Amino acid sequence: MIFSDLHAHTNFCDGKNSPEEMVKSAIEKGLKKIGLVVHSYTDFDKTYCVTVDGEKAFKKEMARLKTEYKDKIEVLCGVEQDVFSTHPTDGYDYVIGSVHYFKVKENYYDVDRSEEYFLNTVNTVFNGDFFAAVENYYQAVTELKVKKPNIIGHLDLITKFNQGDKYFSTNDQRYIKASRAAVDELIGLSVPFELNVGAISRGYRQEPYPSKDLIDYIKSKGGKLIISSDSHSIDNLGYKFSEWQKLL
């Protein structure tokens, strides 16, 4: 049985429920540890991340919840820091390092905003070359080593809209080379890679991040994995962990 979920978002960023609602739900679901995280502040995109003032309020509320519910559950205060975020992570219990953007010159393009946006980005920014987008994405993933996070978040987020290799083959050598190079760069951090079921609970995918092939490659390199829901509401906390824990 899985007793913890360390990647869950609240209404302090792009989640639906308050931190206290999430904590209460975690207790009801039998979790012994819950980690609530905000998306780190990014000055180039304020649509989904915590605000500077909101960050202060989040930390204050999390401190209250730690004390309020200490006899029922361990509450951790975390941040999901995008590789392109320059905002400090002081005062958090842990950091999830993730990549949510393609960066081309000085411009940023969401990787996972919507399928339509993703396709438009590939066509207009990468001249229709999906593997150029793949290589751009995984190059950014390798740069997470500089951030030195405690957990590597949704390693292959670029496959969010590619269920069944709809747009590009994950067996293509360009994809394999880029994705494995990212693992090779990050494995030395000796931190777990996240087995993220968020895209499953939201209906985008039928398997978690990372893919089975990447899980096997991570394991072959001596890497570890930790399961998380990446939930944005109480409904998806600990989402079907029992079905996926075998991949750990």
Coordinates of N, CA and C in Angstrom, one line a residue:
M1 N 0.8 -1.2 0.0 CA 0.0 0.0 0.0 C 0.9 1.3 0.0
I2 N 0.5 2.3 -0.7 CA 1.2 3.5 -0.8 C 0.6 4.4 0.3
F3 N 1.5 5.0 1.1 CA 1.0 5.9 2.2 C 1.2 7.4 2.0
S4 N 1.9 7.7 0.9 CA 2.2 9.2 0.7 C 1.9 9.6 -0.7
D5 N 1.6 10.9 -0.8 CA 1.4 11.5 -2.2 C 2.0 12.9 -2.0
L6 N 3.1 13.1 -2.7 CA 3.9 14.3 -2.6 C 3.8 15.3 -3.7
H7 N 2.8 15.1 -4.6 CA 2.6 16.1 -5.7 C 1.1 16.3 -5.8
A8 N 0.7 17.4 -5.1 CA -0.7 17.8 -5.2 C -0.8 19.3 -5.2
H9 N -1.7 19.9 -6.0 CA -1.8 21.3 -6.1 C -3.1 21.8 -5.5
T10 N -3.1 23.0 -5.1 CA -4.2 23.6 -4.4 C -4.6 24.9 -5.2
N11 N -5.6 25.6 -4.6 CA -6.0 26.9 -5.2 C -5.1 28.0 -5.0
F12 N -3.9 27.8 -4.5 CA -2.9 28.8 -4.4 C -2.1 28.9 -5.8
C13 N -2.3 27.9 -6.6 CA -1.8 28.0 -8.0 C -3.0 27.6 -8.9
D14 N -2.8 26.5 -9.6 CA -3.9 26.1 -10.6 C -4.7 24.9 -10.1
G15 N -4.8 24.7 -8.8 CA -5.6 23.6 -8.3 C -7.0 24.2 -7.9
K16 N -7.9 23.2 -7.6 CA -9.3 23.6 -7.4 C -9.6 23.8 -5.9
N17 N -9.0 23.0 -5.0 CA -9.4 23.0 -3.6 C -8.3 23.7 -2.8
S18 N -8.8 24.1 -1.6 CA -7.9 24.7 -0.6 C -6.9 23.7 0.0
P19 N -5.8 24.1 0.6 CA -4.9 23.2 1.2 C -5.6 22.4 2.3
E20 N -6.4 23.0 3.1 CA -7.1 22.2 4.2 C -8.0 21.2 3.6
E21 N -8.7 21.5 2.5 CA -9.6 20.5 1.9 C -8.8 19.3 1.4
M22 N -7.6 19.6 0.9 CA -6.7 18.5 0.4 C -6.2 17.7 1.5
V23 N -5.8 18.3 2.6 CA -5.3 17.6 3.8 C -6.4 16.6 4.3
K24 N -7.6 17.2 4.5 CA -8.7 16.4 5.0 C -9.1 15.2 4.1
S25 N -9.0 15.4 2.8 CA -9.2 14.3 1.8 C -8.1 13.3 1.9
A26 N -6.9 13.7 2.1 CA -5.8 12.7 2.3 C -6.0 11.9 3.5
I27 N -6.5 12.5 4.6 CA -6.7 11.7 5.8 C -7.8 10.7 5.6
E28 N -8.9 11.1 4.9 CA -10.0 10.2 4.6 C -9.6 9.0 3.7
K29 N -8.6 9.3 2.9 CA -8.1 8.2 2.0 C -7.0 7.3 2.6
G30 N -6.7 7.6 3.8 CA -5.8 6.8 4.6 C -4.3 7.1 4.3
L31 N -4.0 8.2 3.7 CA -2.6 8.6 3.6 C -2.0 9.0 4.9
K32 N -0.7 8.7 5.0 CA 0.0 9.1 6.3 C 0.8 10.3 6.0
K33 N 1.0 10.7 4.8 CA 1.9 11.9 4.4 C 1.3 12.5 3.2
I34 N 1.1 13.8 3.2 CA 0.6 14.5 2.0 C 1.6 15.7 1.8
G35 N 2.0 15.9 0.5 CA 2.9 17.0 0.1 C 2.1 17.9 -0.8
L36 N 1.8 19.1 -0.4 CA 1.1 20.1 -1.2 C 2.1 21.0 -1.8
V37 N 2.0 21.3 -3.1 CA 3.0 22.1 -3.8 C 2.4 23.2 -4.6
V38 N 3.1 24.3 -4.8 CA 2.7 25.4 -5.7 C 3.7 25.3 -6.9
H39 N 3.2 25.8 -8.0 CA 4.0 26.0 -9.2 C 4.9 27.2 -8.9
S40 N 6.2 27.1 -9.0 CA 7.0 28.3 -8.8 C 6.7 29.5 -9.6
Y41 N 6.9 30.6 -9.1 CA 6.6 31.9 -9.8 C 7.5 32.0 -11.1
T42 N 6.9 32.3 -12.2 CA 7.7 32.5 -13.4 C 7.2 33.9 -13.9
D43 N 8.2 34.8 -14.1 CA 7.8 36.2 -14.5 C 7.3 36.3 -16.0
F44 N 7.6 35.2 -16.8 CA 7.2 35.3 -18.2 C 5.8 34.6 -18.4
D45 N 5.3 34.0 -17.4 CA 4.0 33.3 -17.5 C 3.3 33.3 -16.1
K46 N 2.4 34.1 -15.9 CA 1.7 34.2 -14.6 C 0.3 33.5 -14.5
T47 N 0.0 32.8 -15.6 CA -1.3 32.2 -15.7 C -1.6 31.1 -14.8
Y48 N -0.6 30.4 -14.4 CA -0.8 29.1 -13.6 C -0.1 29.0 -12.3
C49 N 0.9 29.9 -12.1 CA 1.8 29.8 -11.0 C 1.4 30.6 -9.8
V50 N 2.0 30.3 -8.6 CA 1.7 31.1 -7.4 C 2.2 32.5 -7.6
T51 N 1.5 33.5 -7.0 CA 2.0 34.8 -7.0 C 3.0 35.0 -5.9
V52 N 3.8 36.1 -5.9 CA 4.8 36.3 -4.9 C 4.1 36.5 -3.5
D53 N 3.0 37.3 -3.5 CA 2.2 37.4 -2.2 C 1.5 36.1 -1.8
G54 N 1.0 35.4 -2.9 CA 0.4 34.1 -2.6 C 1.3 33.1 -2.0
E55 N 2.6 33.1 -2.4 CA 3.6 32.2 -1.9 C 3.7 32.4 -0.4
K56 N 3.7 33.6 0.1 CA 3.9 33.9 1.5 C 2.7 33.4 2.3
A57 N 1.5 33.6 1.7 CA 0.2 33.1 2.3 C 0.2 31.6 2.3
F58 N 0.7 30.9 1.3 CA 0.7 29.5 1.2 C 1.6 28.9 2.3
K59 N 2.8 29.4 2.4 CA 3.7 28.9 3.5 C 3.1 29.1 4.9
K60 N 2.4 30.2 5.1 CA 1.8 30.5 6.4 C 0.7 29.5 6.7
E61 N -0.2 29.2 5.6 CA -1.3 28.3 5.8 C -0.7 26.8 6.0
M62 N 0.3 26.5 5.3 CA 0.9 25.2 5.4 C 1.4 25.0 6.8
A63 N 2.1 26.0 7.4 CA 2.6 25.9 8.7 C 1.4 25.7 9.7
R64 N 0.3 26.3 9.5 CA -0.9 26.1 10.4 C -1.4 24.7 10.2
L65 N -1.5 24.2 9.0 CA -2.0 22.8 8.8 C -1.1 21.7 9.4
K66 N 0.2 22.0 9.3 CA 1.2 21.0 9.9 C 0.9 20.8 11.4
T67 N 0.6 21.9 12.1 CA 0.3 21.9 13.5 C -1.1 21.4 13.8
E68 N -2.1 21.8 13.0 CA -3.5 21.5 13.2 C -3.7 20.0 13.1
Y69 N -3.0 19.4 12.1 CA -3.3 18.0 11.8 C -2.1 17.0 12.1
K70 N -1.2 17.4 12.9 CA 0.0 16.7 13.2 C -0.3 15.3 13.8
D71 N -1.4 15.1 14.5 CA -1.7 13.8 15.1 C -2.4 12.9 14.1
K72 N -2.7 13.4 12.9 CA -3.5 12.6 11.9 C -2.7 12.3 10.7
I73 N -1.8 13.2 10.3 CA -1.1 13.1 9.0 C 0.1 14.0 9.0
E74 N 1.2 13.6 8.3 CA 2.3 14.5 8.2 C 2.1 15.4 6.9
V75 N 2.2 16.6 7.1 CA 1.9 17.6 6.0 C 3.3 18.3 5.6
L76 N 3.6 18.2 4.3 CA 4.8 18.8 3.8 C 4.5 19.9 2.8
C77 N 5.3 21.0 2.9 CA 5.1 22.2 2.1 C 6.1 22.1 0.9
G78 N 5.7 22.0 -0.3 CA 6.6 21.8 -1.4 C 6.4 22.8 -2.5
V79 N 7.3 22.8 -3.5 CA 7.2 23.7 -4.6 C 7.6 22.9 -5.9
E80 N 6.9 23.0 -6.9 CA 7.3 22.5 -8.2 C 8.0 23.6 -9.0
Q81 N 9.2 23.5 -9.1 CA 10.0 24.5 -9.7 C 10.3 24.2 -11.2
D82 N 9.8 25.1 -12.0 CA 10.2 24.9 -13.5 C 11.6 25.2 -13.7
V83 N 12.2 24.5 -14.6 CA 13.6 24.7 -14.9 C 13.9 26.2 -15.3
F84 N 12.9 26.9 -15.9 CA 13.1 28.2 -16.3 C 12.7 29.3 -15.3
S85 N 12.3 28.8 -14.1 CA 12.0 29.7 -13.0 C 13.2 30.1 -12.3
T86 N 13.4 31.4 -12.0 CA 14.5 31.9 -11.3 C 14.2 32.3 -9.9
H87 N 12.9 32.1 -9.5 CA 12.4 32.4 -8.2 C 13.1 31.5 -7.1
P88 N 13.5 32.0 -6.0 CA 14.1 31.1 -5.0 C 13.2 30.1 -4.4
T89 N 13.7 29.1 -3.9 CA 12.9 28.0 -3.3 C 13.1 27.9 -1.8
D90 N 13.6 28.9 -1.2 CA 13.8 28.9 0.3 C 12.5 28.7 1.0
G91 N 12.6 28.0 2.1 CA 11.4 27.9 3.0 C 10.5 26.7 2.7
Y92 N 10.9 25.9 1.7 CA 10.0 24.8 1.3 C 10.7 23.5 1.9
D93 N 9.9 22.5 2.1 CA 10.4 21.2 2.6 C 11.1 20.5 1.5
Y94 N 10.7 20.6 0.3 CA 11.3 19.9 -0.8 C 10.9 20.6 -2.1
V95 N 11.6 20.2 -3.2 CA 11.5 20.8 -4.5 C 11.3 19.7 -5.5
I96 N 10.2 19.8 -6.3 CA 10.0 18.9 -7.5 C 10.5 19.7 -8.7
G97 N 11.5 19.2 -9.4 CA 12.0 19.9 -10.6 C 11.3 19.4 -11.9
S98 N 10.7 20.3 -12.6 CA 10.0 20.0 -13.8 C 10.3 20.9 -15.0
V99 N 9.8 20.5 -16.2 CA 9.9 21.3 -17.3 C 8.5 21.4 -17.9
H100 N 8.0 22.7 -18.1 CA 6.7 22.9 -18.7 C 6.7 23.7 -20.0
Y101 N 7.9 24.0 -20.5 CA 8.1 24.9 -21.6 C 9.1 24.5 -22.6
F102 N 8.9 24.8 -23.9 CA 10.0 24.9 -24.9 C 10.5 26.3 -24.8
K103 N 11.8 26.4 -24.8 CA 12.4 27.8 -24.9 C 13.1 27.9 -26.3
V104 N 12.7 28.8 -27.1 CA 13.4 29.1 -28.4 C 13.8 30.5 -28.4
K105 N 15.1 30.8 -28.4 CA 15.6 32.1 -28.3 C 15.2 32.7 -27.0
E106 N 14.4 33.7 -26.9 CA 14.0 34.3 -25.7 C 12.5 34.1 -25.5
N107 N 11.9 33.2 -26.3 CA 10.4 32.9 -26.2 C 10.2 31.6 -25.5
Y108 N 9.0 31.5 -24.8 CA 8.6 30.3 -24.1 C 7.3 29.9 -24.6
Y109 N 7.2 28.5 -24.8 CA 5.9 28.0 -25.3 C 5.6 26.8 -24.5
D110 N 4.3 26.8 -24.0 CA 3.8 25.7 -23.1 C 3.9 24.3 -23.8
V111 N 4.4 23.3 -23.1 CA 4.5 22.0 -23.6 C 3.1 21.3 -23.4
D112 N 2.3 21.6 -22.4 CA 1.1 20.9 -22.0 C -0.1 21.7 -21.9
R113 N -0.2 22.9 -22.5 CA -1.4 23.7 -22.3 C -2.6 23.0 -22.9
S114 N -2.5 22.6 -24.2 CA -3.6 21.9 -24.9 C -3.0 21.3 -26.1
E115 N -3.8 20.3 -26.6 CA -3.3 19.6 -27.8 C -3.2 20.6 -29.0
E116 N -4.2 21.4 -29.2 CA -4.1 22.4 -30.3 C -2.9 23.3 -30.2
Y117 N -2.7 23.8 -29.0 CA -1.5 24.7 -28.7 C -0.2 24.0 -29.0
F118 N -0.1 22.7 -28.6 CA 1.1 21.9 -28.8 C 1.3 21.7 -30.3
L119 N 0.3 21.4 -31.0 CA 0.5 21.2 -32.5 C 0.9 22.5 -33.2
N120 N 0.2 23.5 -32.8 CA 0.5 24.8 -33.4 C 2.0 25.2 -33.1
T121 N 2.5 24.9 -31.9 CA 3.9 25.2 -31.6 C 4.8 24.4 -32.4
V122 N 4.6 23.1 -32.6 CA 5.4 22.3 -33.4 C 5.4 22.8 -34.8
N123 N 4.3 23.2 -35.4 CA 4.2 23.6 -36.8 C 4.8 24.9 -37.0
T124 N 4.6 25.9 -36.1 CA 5.1 27.2 -36.3 C 6.5 27.5 -35.8
V125 N 6.9 26.9 -34.7 CA 8.1 27.1 -34.0 C 9.2 26.1 -34.5
F126 N 8.8 24.8 -34.7 CA 9.7 23.8 -35.0 C 9.5 23.3 -36.5
N127 N 8.8 24.1 -37.3 CA 8.6 23.8 -38.7 C 8.0 22.4 -38.9
G128 N 7.2 22.0 -38.0 CA 6.5 20.7 -38.2 C 7.3 19.5 -37.8
D129 N 8.5 19.7 -37.2 CA 9.4 18.6 -36.8 C 9.2 18.3 -35.4
F130 N 8.4 17.2 -35.1 CA 8.2 16.8 -33.7 C 9.4 16.4 -33.0
F131 N 10.4 15.9 -33.7 CA 11.6 15.4 -33.0 C 12.5 16.6 -32.6
A132 N 12.4 17.7 -33.4 CA 13.1 18.9 -33.0 C 12.5 19.4 -31.7
A133 N 11.2 19.4 -31.5 CA 10.6 19.7 -30.3 C 11.0 18.8 -29.2
V134 N 11.0 17.5 -29.4 CA 11.5 16.5 -28.5 C 12.9 16.9 -28.0
E135 N 13.8 17.1 -28.9 CA 15.2 17.4 -28.5 C 15.3 18.7 -27.7
N136 N 14.5 19.7 -28.1 CA 14.5 21.0 -27.3 C 14.0 20.7 -25.9
Y137 N 12.9 19.9 -25.8 CA 12.3 19.6 -24.4 C 13.3 18.9 -23.6
Y138 N 13.9 17.8 -24.1 CA 14.8 17.0 -23.2 C 16.1 17.7 -22.9
Q139 N 16.5 18.6 -23.8 CA 17.7 19.4 -23.4 C 17.4 20.3 -22.2
A140 N 16.1 20.8 -22.1 CA 15.7 21.6 -21.0 C 15.7 20.7 -19.7
V141 N 15.2 19.5 -19.9 CA 15.1 18.5 -18.8 C 16.5 18.3 -18.2
T142 N 17.5 18.1 -19.1 CA 18.9 17.9 -18.6 C 19.4 19.0 -17.7
E143 N 18.8 20.2 -17.9 CA 19.3 21.4 -17.2 C 18.7 21.4 -15.7
L144 N 17.8 20.5 -15.4 CA 17.3 20.4 -14.1 C 18.4 20.0 -13.1
K145 N 19.5 19.4 -13.6 CA 20.6 19.0 -12.7 C 21.2 20.3 -12.0
V146 N 21.1 21.4 -12.6 CA 21.6 22.6 -12.0 C 20.7 23.1 -10.8
K147 N 19.4 22.8 -11.0 CA 18.5 23.2 -9.9 C 18.6 22.2 -8.7
K148 N 19.1 21.0 -8.9 CA 19.3 20.0 -7.8 C 18.0 19.8 -7.0
P149 N 16.9 19.4 -7.7 CA 15.6 19.2 -7.0 C 15.7 17.9 -6.1
N150 N 14.7 17.7 -5.3 CA 14.6 16.5 -4.5 C 13.9 15.4 -5.2
I151 N 13.1 15.7 -6.2 CA 12.3 14.8 -7.1 C 12.3 15.3 -8.5
I152 N 12.4 14.4 -9.5 CA 12.3 14.8 -10.9 C 10.9 14.6 -11.3
G153 N 10.2 15.7 -11.7 CA 8.8 15.6 -12.0 C 8.5 15.2 -13.5
H154 N 7.4 14.5 -13.7 CA 6.9 14.1 -15.0 C 7.9 14.2 -16.1
L155 N 8.9 13.3 -16.1 CA 10.0 13.3 -17.0 C 9.7 13.5 -18.5
D156 N 8.7 12.7 -19.0 CA 8.4 12.8 -20.4 C 7.0 13.5 -20.7
L157 N 6.8 14.6 -20.1 CA 5.6 15.4 -20.2 C 5.3 15.7 -21.7
I158 N 6.3 15.7 -22.5 CA 6.1 16.0 -23.9 C 5.2 15.0 -24.6
T159 N 5.0 13.9 -24.0 CA 4.2 12.8 -24.6 C 2.7 12.9 -24.2
K160 N 2.4 14.0 -23.5 CA 1.0 14.1 -22.9 C -0.1 13.9 -24.0
F161 N 0.1 14.5 -25.2 CA -0.9 14.4 -26.2 C -0.5 13.3 -27.3
N162 N 0.4 12.5 -26.9 CA 1.0 11.5 -27.9 C 0.6 10.1 -27.6
Q163 N -0.5 9.9 -26.9 CA -0.9 8.5 -26.5 C -1.0 7.6 -27.8
G164 N -0.3 6.4 -27.7 CA -0.3 5.5 -28.8 C 0.6 6.0 -29.9
D165 N 1.6 6.9 -29.6 CA 2.5 7.5 -30.6 C 1.7 8.2 -31.7
K166 N 0.7 8.9 -31.3 CA -0.2 9.6 -32.3 C 0.5 10.5 -33.2
Y167 N 1.5 11.2 -32.7 CA 2.2 12.2 -33.5 C 3.7 11.9 -33.8
F168 N 4.3 11.2 -32.9 CA 5.7 10.8 -33.1 C 6.0 9.5 -32.4
S169 N 6.9 8.8 -33.0 CA 7.2 7.5 -32.4 C 8.3 7.6 -31.3
T170 N 7.9 7.0 -30.1 CA 8.9 7.0 -29.0 C 9.9 5.9 -29.2
N171 N 9.8 5.1 -30.3 CA 10.8 4.1 -30.6 C 11.8 4.7 -31.6
D172 N 11.5 5.9 -32.1 CA 12.5 6.5 -33.0 C 13.8 6.8 -32.3
Q173 N 14.9 6.6 -33.0 CA 16.2 6.8 -32.4 C 16.4 8.2 -31.9
R174 N 15.9 9.2 -32.6 CA 16.0 10.6 -32.1 C 15.3 10.7 -30.7
Y175 N 14.2 10.1 -30.6 CA 13.5 10.2 -29.3 C 14.2 9.4 -28.2
I176 N 14.6 8.2 -28.5 CA 15.4 7.4 -27.5 C 16.6 8.1 -27.1
K177 N 17.4 8.6 -28.0 CA 18.7 9.3 -27.7 C 18.4 10.5 -26.8
A178 N 17.4 11.3 -27.1 CA 17.2 12.6 -26.4 C 16.7 12.2 -24.9
S179 N 15.8 11.3 -24.8 CA 15.2 11.0 -23.5 C 16.2 10.3 -22.6
R180 N 17.0 9.4 -23.2 CA 17.9 8.7 -22.4 C 19.1 9.6 -22.0
A181 N 19.4 10.5 -22.8 CA 20.5 11.5 -22.5 C 20.1 12.3 -21.3
A182 N 18.8 12.6 -21.2 CA 18.3 13.4 -20.0 C 18.4 12.5 -18.8
V183 N 18.0 11.3 -18.8 CA 18.1 10.4 -17.7 C 19.6 10.3 -17.3
D184 N 20.5 10.1 -18.2 CA 21.9 10.0 -17.9 C 22.4 11.2 -17.2
E185 N 22.0 12.4 -17.6 CA 22.4 13.6 -16.9 C 21.9 13.7 -15.5
L186 N 20.6 13.2 -15.3 CA 20.0 13.4 -14.0 C 20.2 12.3 -13.0
I187 N 20.6 11.1 -13.4 CA 20.8 10.0 -12.6 C 21.8 10.3 -11.5
G188 N 22.8 11.1 -11.8 CA 23.8 11.4 -10.8 C 23.3 12.2 -9.6
L189 N 22.2 12.8 -9.7 CA 21.6 13.6 -8.6 C 21.2 12.6 -7.4
S190 N 21.0 11.4 -7.8 CA 20.6 10.4 -6.8 C 19.3 10.8 -6.1
V191 N 18.3 11.3 -6.8 CA 17.0 11.6 -6.3 C 16.0 10.8 -7.1
P192 N 14.8 10.5 -6.6 CA 13.8 9.7 -7.3 C 13.2 10.5 -8.5
F193 N 12.9 9.7 -9.5 CA 12.1 10.2 -10.6 C 10.6 9.9 -10.3
E194 N 9.8 10.8 -10.6 CA 8.4 10.7 -10.3 C 7.6 9.8 -11.2
L195 N 6.9 8.9 -10.7 CA 5.9 8.1 -11.4 C 4.6 8.8 -11.3
N196 N 4.3 9.6 -12.3 CA 3.2 10.6 -12.2 C 2.0 10.1 -13.0
V197 N 0.8 10.0 -12.2 CA -0.4 9.5 -12.9 C -1.4 10.6 -13.2
G198 N -1.0 11.8 -13.1 CA -1.9 12.9 -13.3 C -2.6 12.9 -14.7
A199 N -1.8 12.6 -15.7 CA -2.4 12.6 -17.1 C -3.5 11.5 -17.3
I200 N -3.3 10.4 -16.5 CA -4.3 9.4 -16.5 C -5.6 9.8 -15.9
S201 N -5.5 10.4 -14.7 CA -6.7 10.8 -14.0 C -7.5 11.9 -14.7
R202 N -6.8 12.6 -15.6 CA -7.4 13.7 -16.3 C -7.8 13.3 -17.8
G203 N -7.6 12.0 -18.1 CA -8.1 11.5 -19.3 C -7.2 11.7 -20.6
Y204 N -5.9 12.1 -20.4 CA -5.0 12.4 -21.5 C -4.2 11.1 -21.9
R205 N -3.9 10.3 -20.9 CA -3.1 9.1 -21.2 C -3.6 7.9 -20.5
Q206 N -3.1 6.8 -21.0 CA -3.5 5.5 -20.4 C -2.3 4.9 -19.6
E207 N -1.2 5.5 -19.5 CA -0.1 5.1 -18.7 C 0.6 6.3 -18.1
P208 N 1.3 6.1 -17.0 CA 1.9 7.2 -16.3 C 3.1 7.8 -17.0
Y209 N 3.6 8.9 -16.5 CA 4.9 9.4 -16.9 C 5.9 8.8 -15.8
P210 N 7.0 8.4 -16.1 CA 7.5 8.2 -17.5 C 7.0 6.9 -18.1
S211 N 7.2 6.7 -19.4 CA 6.8 5.5 -20.0 C 7.5 4.2 -19.5
K212 N 6.9 3.1 -19.8 CA 7.5 1.8 -19.3 C 9.0 1.7 -19.8
D213 N 9.2 2.1 -21.0 CA 10.6 2.0 -21.6 C 11.6 2.8 -20.8
L214 N 11.1 4.1 -20.4 CA 12.0 4.9 -19.7 C 12.1 4.5 -18.2
I215 N 11.0 3.9 -17.7 CA 11.1 3.3 -16.3 C 12.2 2.3 -16.3
D216 N 12.2 1.4 -17.3 CA 13.1 0.3 -17.3 C 14.6 0.9 -17.5
Y217 N 14.7 1.9 -18.3 CA 16.0 2.5 -18.5 C 16.5 3.2 -17.2
I218 N 15.6 3.9 -16.5 CA 16.0 4.5 -15.2 C 16.4 3.4 -14.2
K219 N 15.7 2.3 -14.1 CA 16.0 1.2 -13.2 C 17.4 0.6 -13.6
S220 N 17.6 0.5 -14.9 CA 18.9 -0.1 -15.4 C 20.1 0.7 -15.0
K221 N 19.9 2.0 -14.8 CA 20.9 2.9 -14.3 C 21.0 3.1 -12.8
G222 N 20.2 2.3 -12.1 CA 20.2 2.3 -10.7 C 19.3 3.4 -10.1
G223 N 18.4 4.0 -10.9 CA 17.6 5.1 -10.4 C 16.3 4.6 -9.7
K224 N 15.7 5.4 -8.9 CA 14.6 5.1 -8.1 C 13.4 5.9 -8.6
L225 N 12.2 5.4 -8.2 CA 10.9 6.1 -8.6 C 10.0 6.3 -7.4
I226 N 9.2 7.3 -7.4 CA 8.3 7.6 -6.3 C 6.9 7.9 -7.0
I227 N 5.9 7.3 -6.6 CA 4.6 7.5 -7.2 C 3.9 8.8 -6.7
S228 N 3.2 9.5 -7.5 CA 2.5 10.7 -7.1 C 1.3 11.0 -8.1
S229 N 0.3 11.7 -7.6 CA -0.9 11.9 -8.3 C -0.9 13.1 -9.2
D230 N -0.1 14.1 -8.9 CA -0.1 15.4 -9.5 C -1.6 15.9 -9.6
S231 N -2.3 15.7 -8.5 CA -3.7 16.0 -8.5 C -3.9 17.5 -8.3
H232 N -5.0 18.0 -8.9 CA -5.4 19.4 -8.8 C -6.7 19.5 -8.2
S233 N -7.2 18.5 -7.5 CA -8.4 18.5 -6.8 C -8.4 17.3 -5.8
I234 N -9.4 17.3 -4.9 CA -9.4 16.2 -3.9 C -9.8 14.9 -4.6
D235 N -10.5 15.0 -5.7 CA -10.9 13.8 -6.4 C -9.8 12.8 -6.8
N236 N -8.6 13.4 -7.1 CA -7.6 12.6 -7.7 C -6.4 12.3 -6.8
L237 N -6.5 12.7 -5.6 CA -5.4 12.4 -4.6 C -5.2 10.8 -4.6
G238 N -4.0 10.4 -4.7 CA -3.7 9.0 -4.6 C -4.4 8.2 -5.7
Y239 N -4.5 8.7 -6.8 CA -5.4 8.2 -7.9 C -4.9 6.8 -8.3
K240 N -5.6 5.7 -8.0 CA -5.4 4.4 -8.4 C -3.9 3.9 -8.2
F241 N -3.3 4.4 -7.1 CA -1.9 4.0 -6.9 C -1.7 2.5 -6.9
S242 N -2.6 1.8 -6.3 CA -2.4 0.3 -6.2 C -2.3 -0.3 -7.6
E243 N -2.8 0.3 -8.6 CA -2.7 -0.3 -10.0 C -1.4 0.0 -10.6
W244 N -0.7 1.0 -10.1 CA 0.6 1.4 -10.8 C 1.8 1.2 -9.9
Q245 N 1.6 0.8 -8.7 CA 2.8 0.7 -7.8 C 3.7 -0.5 -8.2
K246 N 3.2 -1.4 -9.0 CA 4.0 -2.5 -9.5 C 5.2 -2.0 -10.4
L247 N 4.9 -0.9 -11.0 CA 6.0 -0.3 -11.9 C 7.2 0.3 -11.1
L248 N 6.9 0.5 -9.8 CA 8.0 1.0 -9.0 C 9.1 -0.1 -8.8

